[in-house]
Amino acid sequence: MSAPPLLLLGGSSGWGGLEMFSVEYFELLHQVGVPARFLVQADSPTHRRLMDGPAAADVEPRRIGGHFDFRLQRDLRRRTAAGEIELVHTFKSSDVFHPALAGRPGKGRPKLVHHLQMLPSRSRRDPLHRLVYSRIDRLITLTDQMRGRVAELWPIASDRLRTVHYGLANGRPGRATSDSPEGGRDRARERFNLPANRTLIGLAGQVCEIKGQQFVLEVFARLAEQRPDLDLVFVGSAPPGEEAYDLELKRRCTELGLDDRVHHLGFCAEMAELFPAFDLFVLGSRAEAFGRVLLEALAAGNLVVASAAGGVPEIIEDGATGWLYTSRDADDLARVLLEVLSLPAEQQAAVREQAQQSLTGHFTLDRFLDQVFSVYEELIPFQRPVLAGSATP
């Protein structure tokens, strides 16, 4: 590469989707040969995860302050002036302040790309944010909906906004195997101790109100008598502060007499191996900024039913690659689930096939990287690597 290394910046002390994504992205850069370093909050979950990964030698731990870490800003200014870095890529909104305030444009301030993964909910047009956000050279959003909300609420010029959908690597485990169409499903059920001869509806995510496990349980209870072949599988654990929600979910299962038909698997670190066990995947969230879990479910051959809110309609084409229902409308979800479960096998197979075409045509890892690299090329003399199956954005 002719350009100096990129610098990823992660000052978070927590661990969630944002942090997981930053780690995955950094390791992807390493995998495809892009020189980059990750300046990370020392002793954070992100730091520990990075040190267990293949790019540990390029990780820089340090104590990162809040919005105004003047020592870090001076260091970024020095390193930019010395040609050690040209571009800083951030993921957490408070981290934007450090490179933005490192210097005046052209005077020691690196180019700044921010990767936004949450839907903005409030205006940030106060004088401080106007100053800082005016120095974001490119802002990458996960969906067009998010991009529109940014244009409405944040002081960032629209020509600096780019939408880049997530993508999956090719060859993820699916239902079909070389020996039989159902081989992947049967092995997954055996591995995770799930019933072999039931129709399984899966829901995966943190066990909390916003993900809607209790909402889906109540709908499932309405269908249980009509469809005695159905079981429900919850995957995930409660985040800190949501333990009572998890306990209430299990208590309600018992109260409804469904303990033998609802399976609580807890946290699963091998979701790609578990997804093929499901016949149908349901998203109970009020709204998802994107819904990457839907891509994983589709890749595994699940029929997908998801709430028509947030960025989900940019992933699921209703009736073609999956089905949408009105968010938190129990009647509508029950109607859609019964409709999908009643479809002839050939119609279900047609939807699965169309979903696979959507994944391979748009939601690929190579396409995702190509589009992010195009953003870099707009700002610095970045030489992108050759990707196998690279697609033109």
Tab-separated table of C-alpha atoms in Angstrom, residues 136-139 147 151 156-162 378:
chain	number	residue	atom	x	y	z
A	136	ILE	CA	-16.550	14.553	9.654
A	137	ASP	CA	-15.327	14.067	6.094
A	138	ARG	CA	-17.589	11.068	5.415
A	139	LEU	CA	-20.322	9.502	7.511
A	147	ARG	CA	-29.017	8.428	6.240
A	151	ALA	CA	-29.631	14.655	7.082
A	156	ILE	CA	-23.487	17.233	8.185
A	157	ALA	CA	-23.663	18.109	4.504
A	158	SER	CA	-25.648	15.550	2.520
A	159	ASP	CA	-22.809	15.072	0.026
A	160	ARG	CA	-20.715	13.612	2.853
A	161	LEU	CA	-23.211	10.830	3.646
A	162	ARG	CA	-22.868	7.302	2.273
A	378	GLU	CA	-12.555	9.830	-1.955
